[in-house]
Structures are given as C-alpha cells and as structure tokens.
Short mmCIF file of C-alpha atoms in Angstrom, two decimals:
data_model
loop_
_atom_site.label_atom_id
_atom_site.label_comp_id
_atom_site.label_asym_id
_atom_site.label_seq_id
_atom_site.Cartn_x
_atom_site.Cartn_y
_atom_site.Cartn_z
CA MET A 1 1.12 15.98 16.74
CA ASN A 2 4.84 15.59 17.39
CA ARG A 3 6.10 12.86 15.12
CA ASP A 4 8.68 11.73 17.68
CA SER A 5 5.90 11.00 20.16
CA LEU A 6 3.45 9.37 17.73
CA VAL A 7 1.96 6.39 19.50
CA ALA A 8 0.30 3.20 18.31
CA LEU A 9 2.84 2.43 15.59
CA PHE A 10 1.56 -1.10 15.38
CA GLU A 11 -1.21 -3.03 17.03
CA LYS A 12 0.02 -6.30 18.44
CA CYS A 13 -1.39 -9.79 18.94
CA ALA A 14 -3.03 -11.53 16.01
CA ARG A 15 -6.30 -12.55 17.60
CA ARG A 16 -10.02 -12.07 17.01
CA ARG A 17 -11.03 -8.47 17.47
CA GLU A 18 -13.45 -8.05 20.35
CA ASN A 19 -15.52 -5.52 18.42
CA SER A 20 -15.64 -7.49 15.16
CA CYS A 21 -18.84 -8.77 13.62
CA HIS A 22 -19.95 -12.40 13.79
CA CYS A 23 -19.16 -12.76 10.12
CA GLN A 24 -20.89 -15.14 7.78
CA GLU A 25 -19.09 -13.74 4.75
CA ILE A 26 -15.95 -11.69 4.11
CA PHE A 27 -15.12 -9.67 1.01
CA VAL A 28 -11.40 -9.17 0.41
CA ILE A 29 -9.96 -6.29 -1.61
CA GLY A 30 -6.28 -6.51 -2.50
CA ASP A 31 -3.59 -3.88 -2.97
CA LEU A 32 -5.12 -0.61 -4.20
CA HIS A 33 -1.92 1.37 -4.88
CA ALA A 34 -3.19 4.92 -5.05
CA ASP A 35 -6.17 4.37 -7.36
CA ILE A 36 -9.19 5.98 -5.71
CA HIS A 37 -11.43 5.47 -8.76
CA CYS A 38 -11.03 1.69 -8.71
CA ALA A 39 -11.10 1.60 -4.91
CA LYS A 40 -14.59 3.06 -4.92
CA GLN A 41 -15.70 0.77 -7.73
CA TRP A 42 -14.61 -2.33 -5.84
CA VAL A 43 -16.27 -1.27 -2.59
CA SER A 44 -19.46 -0.55 -4.51
CA ARG A 45 -19.17 -3.96 -6.19
CA THR A 46 -19.37 -5.76 -2.82
CA ASN A 47 -22.83 -4.21 -2.30
CA LEU A 48 -22.06 -4.01 1.43
CA LEU A 49 -22.19 -0.22 1.62
CA ASP A 50 -24.94 2.19 0.63
CA VAL A 51 -22.70 5.04 -0.51
CA GLN A 52 -25.56 7.57 -0.71
CA SER A 53 -26.67 7.11 2.90
CA TRP A 54 -23.22 5.90 4.06
CA SER A 55 -24.80 2.93 5.83
CA TRP A 56 -23.73 -0.69 6.13
CA ARG A 57 -26.17 -3.10 4.53
CA ALA A 58 -25.15 -6.46 6.02
CA GLU A 59 -24.22 -6.70 9.71
CA THR A 60 -22.92 -10.26 9.32
CA SER A 61 -20.59 -9.32 6.44
CA ALA A 62 -17.10 -7.88 6.66
CA LEU A 63 -14.80 -6.09 4.25
CA VAL A 64 -11.04 -6.58 4.49
CA PHE A 65 -8.39 -4.45 2.77
CA LEU A 66 -4.97 -6.09 2.53
CA GLY A 67 -2.79 -2.97 2.67
CA ASP A 68 -0.62 -1.06 0.18
CA TYR A 69 -2.95 1.92 -0.15
CA VAL A 70 -0.20 4.22 -1.42
CA ASP A 71 2.51 4.46 -4.12
CA ARG A 72 2.68 3.79 -7.87
CA GLY A 73 -0.31 6.05 -8.53
CA PRO A 74 -1.41 9.66 -8.01
CA SER A 75 -4.20 9.33 -5.41
CA GLY A 76 -2.67 7.71 -2.35
CA LYS A 77 -4.06 10.45 -0.12
CA GLN A 78 -7.59 9.87 -1.37
CA VAL A 79 -7.35 6.09 -0.96
CA LEU A 80 -6.07 6.50 2.61
CA GLU A 81 -8.91 8.90 3.43
CA PHE A 82 -11.51 6.62 1.85
CA VAL A 83 -10.39 3.45 3.64
CA ARG A 84 -9.86 5.32 6.92
CA ASN A 85 -13.40 6.69 6.74
CA LEU A 86 -14.75 3.18 6.24
CA THR A 87 -12.87 1.80 9.25
CA VAL A 88 -13.96 4.73 11.44
CA SER A 89 -17.60 4.56 10.34
CA PHE A 90 -17.93 0.76 10.44
CA PRO A 91 -15.28 -0.55 12.87
CA ARG A 92 -17.12 -3.84 13.42
CA ASN A 93 -17.28 -4.62 9.71
CA VAL A 94 -14.20 -3.13 8.04
CA LEU A 95 -10.65 -4.31 8.65
CA ALA A 96 -7.69 -2.57 6.97
CA MET A 97 -4.29 -4.25 7.14
CA MET A 98 -0.73 -2.88 7.00
CA GLY A 99 1.25 -3.32 3.77
CA ASN A 100 4.95 -2.93 3.07
CA HIS A 101 4.42 0.27 1.06
CA ASP A 102 2.44 1.66 4.00
CA LEU A 103 5.31 0.80 6.33
CA TYR A 104 7.82 2.55 4.06
CA THR A 105 5.61 5.63 3.82
CA LEU A 106 5.36 5.77 7.60
CA ALA A 107 9.11 5.43 7.95
CA ASP A 108 9.69 8.28 5.49
CA ALA A 109 7.16 10.47 7.31
CA LEU A 110 8.17 9.70 10.89
CA LEU A 111 11.87 8.85 11.03
CA PRO A 112 14.84 11.12 10.27
CA SER A 113 16.44 8.56 7.95
CA GLY A 114 13.11 7.54 6.42
CA ALA A 115 12.92 4.01 5.04
CA THR A 116 16.70 3.78 4.68
CA ARG A 117 16.80 0.95 7.20
CA PHE A 118 14.65 -1.19 4.90
CA MET A 119 15.49 0.02 1.39
CA GLY A 120 18.91 1.65 1.66
CA ALA A 121 17.40 5.10 0.98
CA ALA A 122 14.25 7.07 1.68
CA VAL A 123 11.63 5.67 -0.69
CA LYS A 124 10.48 9.19 -1.60
CA ASP A 125 13.72 9.50 -3.55
CA PHE A 126 13.31 6.41 -5.74
CA ALA A 127 12.62 6.98 -9.44
CA TYR A 128 10.12 4.11 -9.56
CA ALA A 129 7.67 2.04 -7.48
CA PHE A 130 7.02 4.41 -4.59
CA LEU A 131 5.84 8.03 -4.27
CA HIS A 132 4.38 8.97 -7.66
CA PRO A 133 5.23 12.60 -8.58
CA GLU A 134 1.57 13.51 -9.14
CA GLU A 135 0.91 12.64 -5.50
CA TYR A 136 2.54 15.98 -4.65
CA LEU A 137 -0.45 17.74 -6.23
CA ASN A 138 -2.57 16.49 -3.31
CA TRP A 139 -0.37 18.11 -0.68
CA ILE A 140 0.77 21.46 -2.05
CA PRO A 141 -0.99 24.14 0.05
CA GLU A 142 -3.60 26.00 -1.92
CA LEU A 143 -1.93 29.35 -1.28
CA GLU A 144 1.36 28.01 -2.63
CA ALA A 145 0.07 26.20 -5.72
CA GLN A 146 0.29 29.18 -8.08
CA ALA A 147 3.92 29.79 -7.17
CA GLU A 148 5.10 26.24 -7.73
CA ASP A 149 5.61 26.32 -11.52
CA LEU A 150 3.87 22.99 -11.84
CA GLU A 151 3.02 23.40 -15.51
CA SER A 152 6.69 23.51 -16.47
CA LEU A 153 8.42 21.53 -13.73
CA LEU A 154 6.38 18.32 -13.57
CA PRO A 155 6.41 17.77 -17.36
CA SER A 156 10.20 18.13 -17.31
CA LEU A 157 10.45 15.64 -14.46
CA PHE A 158 8.25 13.15 -16.31
CA ALA A 159 10.24 13.62 -19.51
CA ALA A 160 13.45 12.76 -17.67
CA LEU A 161 11.82 9.75 -16.03
CA GLN A 162 10.62 8.44 -19.38
CA ASN A 163 14.15 8.75 -20.78
CA VAL A 164 15.41 6.70 -17.84
CA TYR A 165 12.74 4.05 -18.45
CA ALA A 166 13.54 3.89 -22.16
CA GLN A 167 17.01 2.67 -21.20
CA ASN A 168 15.65 0.29 -18.53
CA TYR A 169 17.85 2.18 -16.11
CA GLU A 170 15.45 3.09 -13.30
CA ALA A 171 17.10 0.83 -10.72
CA GLU A 172 20.26 2.95 -10.95
CA VAL A 173 18.68 6.41 -10.71
CA MET A 174 17.32 8.41 -7.77
CA LEU A 175 15.20 11.55 -7.65
CA GLN A 176 17.59 13.05 -5.12
CA ALA A 177 21.19 12.21 -4.31
CA GLY A 178 21.41 8.97 -2.37
CA ARG A 179 23.21 5.67 -2.35
CA ARG A 180 23.26 5.46 -6.15
CA SER A 181 25.57 7.35 -8.43
CA GLN A 182 22.98 8.99 -10.69
CA THR A 183 19.98 11.22 -10.12
CA ILE A 184 17.18 12.22 -12.43
CA PHE A 185 19.06 15.49 -13.00
CA ASP A 186 21.73 13.59 -14.94
CA TRP A 187 19.15 12.78 -17.64
CA PRO A 188 17.71 14.95 -20.40
CA PRO A 189 16.02 17.36 -20.57
CA LEU A 190 17.14 18.31 -17.05
CA ARG A 191 20.78 17.55 -17.79
CA PHE A 192 20.90 20.33 -20.38
CA ASN A 193 18.92 22.97 -18.52
CA SER A 194 20.73 24.08 -15.40
CA THR A 195 18.14 26.73 -14.53
CA MET A 196 15.28 24.25 -14.72
CA SER A 197 17.28 21.65 -12.78
CA ALA A 198 18.13 24.02 -9.96
CA LEU A 199 14.53 25.13 -9.61
CA LEU A 200 13.19 21.56 -9.71
CA ARG A 201 15.72 20.39 -7.10
CA GLN A 202 14.51 23.11 -4.79
CA ARG A 203 10.83 22.50 -5.45
CA LEU A 204 11.09 18.72 -5.23
CA LYS A 205 12.42 18.89 -1.68
CA LYS A 206 9.58 21.21 -0.74
CA TRP A 207 6.93 18.98 -2.38
CA GLN A 208 8.28 15.90 -0.62
CA SER A 209 8.29 17.73 2.69
CA TRP A 210 4.69 18.87 2.26
CA ALA A 211 3.55 15.35 1.35
CA LEU A 212 5.20 13.67 4.33
CA GLU A 213 4.26 16.39 6.81
CA GLY A 214 0.73 16.32 5.49
CA LEU A 215 0.43 12.65 6.35
CA VAL A 216 1.17 13.51 9.96
CA THR A 217 -0.90 16.68 10.33
CA SER A 218 -3.92 15.10 8.60
CA GLY A 219 -3.95 12.21 11.06
CA LEU A 220 -3.48 9.72 8.22
CA ALA A 221 -0.08 8.62 9.54
CA GLU A 222 -1.55 7.91 12.96
CA TRP A 223 -4.37 5.90 11.41
CA LEU A 224 -2.01 4.04 9.09
CA ALA A 225 0.33 3.23 11.96
CA ALA A 226 -2.54 1.54 13.81
CA ARG A 227 -3.19 -0.99 11.03
CA PRO A 228 -2.66 -4.58 12.22
CA VAL A 229 0.12 -6.56 10.57
CA ALA A 230 -1.77 -9.82 11.12
CA ALA A 231 -5.39 -10.44 12.10
CA VAL A 232 -7.77 -13.37 12.44
CA LEU A 233 -11.40 -13.01 11.41
CA ALA A 234 -13.92 -15.86 11.09
CA GLY A 235 -11.26 -18.55 10.92
CA VAL A 236 -9.14 -16.71 8.33
CA LEU A 237 -5.69 -15.21 8.93
CA PHE A 238 -5.11 -12.00 6.99
CA VAL A 239 -1.55 -10.80 6.46
CA HIS A 240 -0.09 -8.67 3.70
CA GLY A 241 3.00 -10.72 2.88
CA GLY A 242 3.15 -13.97 4.81
CA LEU A 243 4.53 -15.67 7.90
CA PRO A 244 8.15 -16.88 7.68
CA SER A 245 8.43 -20.44 8.94
CA ALA A 246 10.94 -19.37 11.59
CA LEU A 247 8.31 -17.31 13.42
CA THR A 248 7.00 -18.65 16.70
CA LEU A 249 3.43 -18.30 17.92
CA ARG A 250 4.61 -15.75 20.48
CA GLN A 251 6.14 -13.64 17.73
CA ILE A 252 2.99 -13.87 15.60
CA GLN A 253 0.99 -12.73 18.61
CA GLN A 254 3.07 -9.54 18.73
CA LEU A 255 1.73 -8.35 15.38
CA GLY A 256 -1.92 -7.49 16.14
CA PRO A 257 -3.94 -5.40 18.70
CA GLY A 258 -2.11 -4.75 21.96
CA ALA A 259 0.20 -2.38 23.78
CA VAL A 260 0.94 1.14 22.62
CA VAL A 261 4.56 1.80 21.66
CA ASN A 262 6.45 5.03 21.06
CA VAL A 263 7.93 5.19 17.56
CA ASP A 264 11.44 5.82 18.87
CA GLU A 265 11.33 2.61 20.90
CA PHE A 266 11.30 0.56 17.71
CA PHE A 267 14.82 1.77 17.01
CA SER A 268 16.11 1.15 20.50
CA SER A 269 17.70 -2.17 21.35
CA GLY A 270 14.46 -3.44 22.84
CA ARG A 271 12.22 -2.74 19.83
CA LYS A 272 14.50 -3.15 16.83
CA GLU A 273 13.77 -6.86 16.51
CA LEU A 274 10.03 -6.25 16.44
CA LEU A 275 10.34 -3.65 13.67
CA GLU A 276 12.50 -5.99 11.61
CA MET A 277 9.98 -8.79 12.16
CA VAL A 278 7.13 -6.53 11.00
CA HIS A 279 9.10 -5.71 7.86
CA GLU A 280 9.77 -9.38 7.17
CA VAL A 281 6.07 -10.27 7.56
CA VAL A 282 4.77 -7.54 5.23
CA THR A 283 7.35 -8.39 2.54
CA TYR A 284 7.46 -12.19 2.81
CA ARG A 285 6.78 -14.23 -0.34
CA GLY A 286 7.73 -17.69 0.87
CA PHE A 287 4.16 -18.99 0.61
CA HIS A 288 4.47 -18.68 -3.18
CA GLY A 289 7.70 -20.66 -3.41
CA ARG A 290 8.53 -24.33 -3.91
CA ARG A 291 7.93 -25.13 -0.23
CA GLY A 292 5.06 -22.69 0.05
CA CYS A 293 2.25 -25.10 0.89
CA ARG A 294 4.38 -26.74 3.57
CA GLU A 295 4.95 -23.31 5.13
CA VAL A 296 1.23 -22.55 4.92
CA ASP A 297 0.48 -25.75 6.81
CA GLN A 298 3.11 -24.93 9.43
CA ALA A 299 1.51 -21.52 10.00
CA LEU A 300 -1.98 -23.03 10.21
CA HIS A 301 -0.71 -25.53 12.77
CA LEU A 302 0.66 -22.71 14.92
CA LEU A 303 -2.75 -21.01 14.79
CA LYS A 304 -4.85 -24.12 15.40
CA ASP A 305 -6.14 -22.80 18.74
CA ASP A 306 -7.82 -19.97 16.81
CA ASP A 307 -9.28 -22.57 14.44
CA VAL A 308 -7.65 -20.84 11.47
CA GLN A 309 -8.32 -22.81 8.29
CA MET A 310 -7.18 -20.37 5.61
CA ILE A 311 -4.56 -17.66 5.04
CA VAL A 312 -5.22 -14.69 2.75
CA VAL A 313 -2.31 -12.53 1.56
CA GLY A 314 -1.67 -9.59 -0.75
CA HIS A 315 1.72 -8.22 -1.84
CA THR A 316 2.49 -10.73 -4.62
CA ALA A 317 0.66 -9.43 -7.64
CA GLY A 318 -1.07 -11.37 -10.38
CA LYS A 319 -3.82 -10.60 -12.85
CA THR A 320 -6.35 -12.61 -10.82
CA VAL A 321 -6.99 -13.86 -7.30
CA ARG A 322 -5.24 -17.23 -6.94
CA GLN A 323 -6.35 -20.15 -4.77
CA MET A 324 -3.52 -22.47 -3.77
CA CYS A 325 -2.60 -25.29 -1.43
CA GLY A 326 -6.05 -26.88 -1.60
CA ASP A 327 -7.68 -23.48 -0.98
CA ARG A 328 -5.76 -23.06 2.28
CA LEU A 329 -3.97 -20.06 0.75
CA VAL A 330 -5.60 -17.22 -1.19
CA ALA A 331 -3.32 -14.73 -2.97
CA ALA A 332 -5.60 -11.72 -3.35
CA ASP A 333 -3.38 -9.06 -4.95
CA SER A 334 -4.83 -9.04 -8.46
CA SER A 335 -3.34 -5.72 -9.63
CA LEU A 336 -6.44 -3.64 -8.91
CA SER A 337 -4.67 -0.33 -9.50
CA ARG A 338 -4.98 0.81 -13.11
CA PHE A 339 -1.60 2.50 -12.85
CA TYR A 340 0.23 -0.64 -11.76
CA ARG A 341 -1.68 -2.78 -14.26
CA SER A 342 -0.78 -0.38 -17.09
CA TYR A 343 2.70 0.84 -16.18
CA GLY A 344 4.10 -1.51 -13.54
CA ASN A 345 6.45 0.25 -11.14
CA ARG A 346 7.08 3.21 -13.42
CA TYR A 347 5.81 6.73 -12.82
CA CYS A 348 3.86 7.77 -15.89
CA PRO A 349 1.94 11.06 -16.20
CA VAL A 350 -1.79 10.72 -15.69
CA GLN A 351 -3.09 14.19 -14.83
CA VAL A 352 -0.19 16.32 -16.01
CA ALA A 353 -0.40 17.37 -19.68
CA THR A 354 2.85 16.24 -21.27
CA GLU A 355 4.16 14.05 -24.04
CA ARG A 356 4.14 10.31 -23.32
CA HIS A 357 6.41 7.75 -24.94
CA GLY A 358 7.62 4.21 -24.39
CA THR A 359 5.91 2.42 -21.52
CA CYS A 360 4.05 5.60 -20.64
CA SER A 361 2.38 5.79 -24.05
CA ARG A 362 0.18 2.82 -23.19
CA LYS A 363 -3.49 3.59 -22.69
CA LEU A 364 -4.56 3.50 -19.06
CA SER A 365 -6.41 0.23 -18.47
CA PRO A 366 -9.94 0.15 -16.99
CA CYS A 367 -10.53 -1.15 -13.47
CA ALA A 368 -9.89 -4.88 -13.62
CA GLY A 369 -8.73 -7.83 -11.56
CA GLN A 370 -10.76 -9.67 -8.93
CA ALA A 371 -11.85 -9.45 -5.33
CA ALA A 372 -12.68 -12.50 -3.24
CA ARG A 373 -15.71 -13.51 -1.22
CA ILE A 374 -15.23 -16.04 1.57
CA HIS A 375 -18.35 -17.80 2.85
CA LYS A 376 -18.22 -20.89 5.09
CA GLY A 377 -14.65 -21.61 4.06
CA ARG A 378 -15.49 -21.39 0.36
CA VAL A 379 -13.96 -18.77 -1.92
CA THR A 380 -15.90 -17.12 -4.75
CA LEU A 381 -14.05 -14.88 -7.18
CA VAL A 382 -15.70 -11.51 -7.78
CA SER A 383 -15.20 -9.37 -10.87
CA LEU A 384 -16.57 -6.03 -11.96
CA GLU A 385 -17.85 -7.43 -15.23
CA ASN A 386 -19.79 -10.52 -14.20
CA VAL A 387 -22.12 -10.66 -11.21
CA ASN A 388 -22.15 -14.12 -9.68
CA GLU A 389 -25.71 -15.29 -9.00
CA GLU A 390 -24.63 -16.35 -5.52
CA LEU A 391 -24.00 -12.72 -4.69
#
C-alpha cells in the first residue's frame, strides 16, 4: 500500500457504534506499552475470551483498550497484532482507542518529517520514551538477521544509553542527529570506537527503516490509523488523554467513526486543524489538574444527549486505576507494562545479553497494576492477584 494514499487515518464522530454490543459490563485495559506478556495476562484475567477456542464468552460484555500499544518496551509489534486480532475477530465486543504514542508512530511511518510537527523531531530518534531498540529485532528480515551484527552492535548501543541515563542527560541526546546538539555517538563506548560508531550509524538507519516500513506493509499502520480518538459505549466516553474545555460538541463529533480522509489532507490548510485537535485530545491532561472536575462536568454536559455519565482516560500513569470527581472520571493507566513500571521512559536491555547498571540494573517487575470493570455505572477494580467475588 502506498503510504501517501493510506486512507482512514482517523475515524470521526464520537457516537455509539452501530455494530457494538448492548453492553451490561465493560472491562477497561489501560496503556500496554509494548508488553505482550502482560497484555495477554490482562485479557485472560477478564475471562471474556476463551483463548484456546478463540471464542467470546459473554455477548453482553465489552473490552476496551485505551491506546498506547507501542513504545518503551520491546514487543510493540506483538501487542499491535494481538489487539488487532481481537478487534477483527470480535468487532462487536472489542474497542481499541488511539493513543498519543500510536499517533507519533503513525506520523513517523507515514509522513516524510515523521512526528516532527508534534515533538520537534522524529520520535524514532529519541534516546528515551519511544521506539525501544529491541523493537528492531521484530522487523529485521530473516534473511538479513545474520548480517546485522546484532550481538555486538545492540550491546554497544545499550551501553551508551546507560551512560547517558547515569548522568540524567537523556533529554539532551538523540539517537540520530536532530534538533539537539548531542547524539548517542558522543557517549562512550561509541565515542571511542569510530569503526563501531560508523557501522552502528549505518545499521540504525536501516533498522528504523525496516520497522517503520514493516508497520505499513503488515497492515498494522492501516489498522492503527482507524482507531477512534473518542468513542461512547454504554454511557461511557472513552478517550486516551481528555477533552480540552475549549472543544465544542461539533469538534468532539469529528473524532470518531465517519468520513475517510487521505493522510496528505491532514497537512493541507483544510485538515491541519483537525490533526492538531487530535493531538491535543490524545495528550491532554487537564482532567487531572486543579480545575479537572469542572472540566469533566463541562464535557459531560456537552455529551448529555448521548446520556454520557462517565469519562474513562489513559495516558496519565499511576500505579493503580484512580476514580475521581465522584466517579465521573476514571484514570485507567495503571502502568501495566513491566518495562515502564521498572524503568520508566528509559530503554533498558531485556532480551539482549549485555551488562546492566544504574536504572537498568533493576529487576524486571512482574505484571502488576489494575484494570477496571464498569457495570451499571459502578466501577470495580480488577487485579491479577485477587479475584473479586463479583467477577
């Protein structure tokens, strides 16, 4: 598929989906950030899916993912495939939202300047928070893998990254030359090995290209682009970040299922505002601020015709699911990814055999956090350790 003609970048109009189930309960899984192991554990924990027969157990139950399937961990491809397969197999029961990391990944894969418009540089070139180096292992063609010197190059890259982190300097360093003055090649051991540095520079560009092209050729970019930015299901508004108070109902209605748009149109004068609005919605954190509950009530008032009583968001991480504003707001990003829970935004080696120090010497945490179950306007917190009798 030609990336310049990729259609369905965003579904528009936050309204009830015509093919959705008549839900009596909804399970909500927050930001997964490239952890396929925990993703599968949480889906299994809902008991909605018989994994062996790949059949849905409860027709009046729905499963909602809040976005941010990629970045910070090594298995973004596998998480995307897993969630995509669920939405394709059970379209009436599984809803997968768009997150800000998903938007950045799409921009890097589809647009010549990548996510520069949003982040000042392509996010593939950041030395933290975005495309984890071990993600490249998922995209290197099998015939090329033996020639890629992975056993020597990736450990050297991780060693340099850990030296950057030891100085708390990651915000000033890029993987490739960009808007900041330093790159990872200015740090040891790469700084003192010109042969290794030259080879890694060459390989890194190739690995990044394979990863981003693979998203397109696999169909994952097309699927990811079709994720709604906002959606209403059973009286609950789901949105990754939040709804800025300046948004009008008409603007909110542009963010869900609707017309098909060519990707280039978003950067023309007629579509630029919509793209910027999408970015603001998936990154918004105003609901968590001092005036947050007032903004929640303003949004609920705008959506009163849909009888929306609750808003559920991801994006703003905590250790647990948080219920706020008299249960009118549920913050469901509870750091489900082991990599984020253990290392934050830093890229630490997981599969690659290399020395670990500093932040990266921490033991990888087990799957933890919480999911949420919504039943008749009531929220029950779900953990992996303790099975609530109600469930």
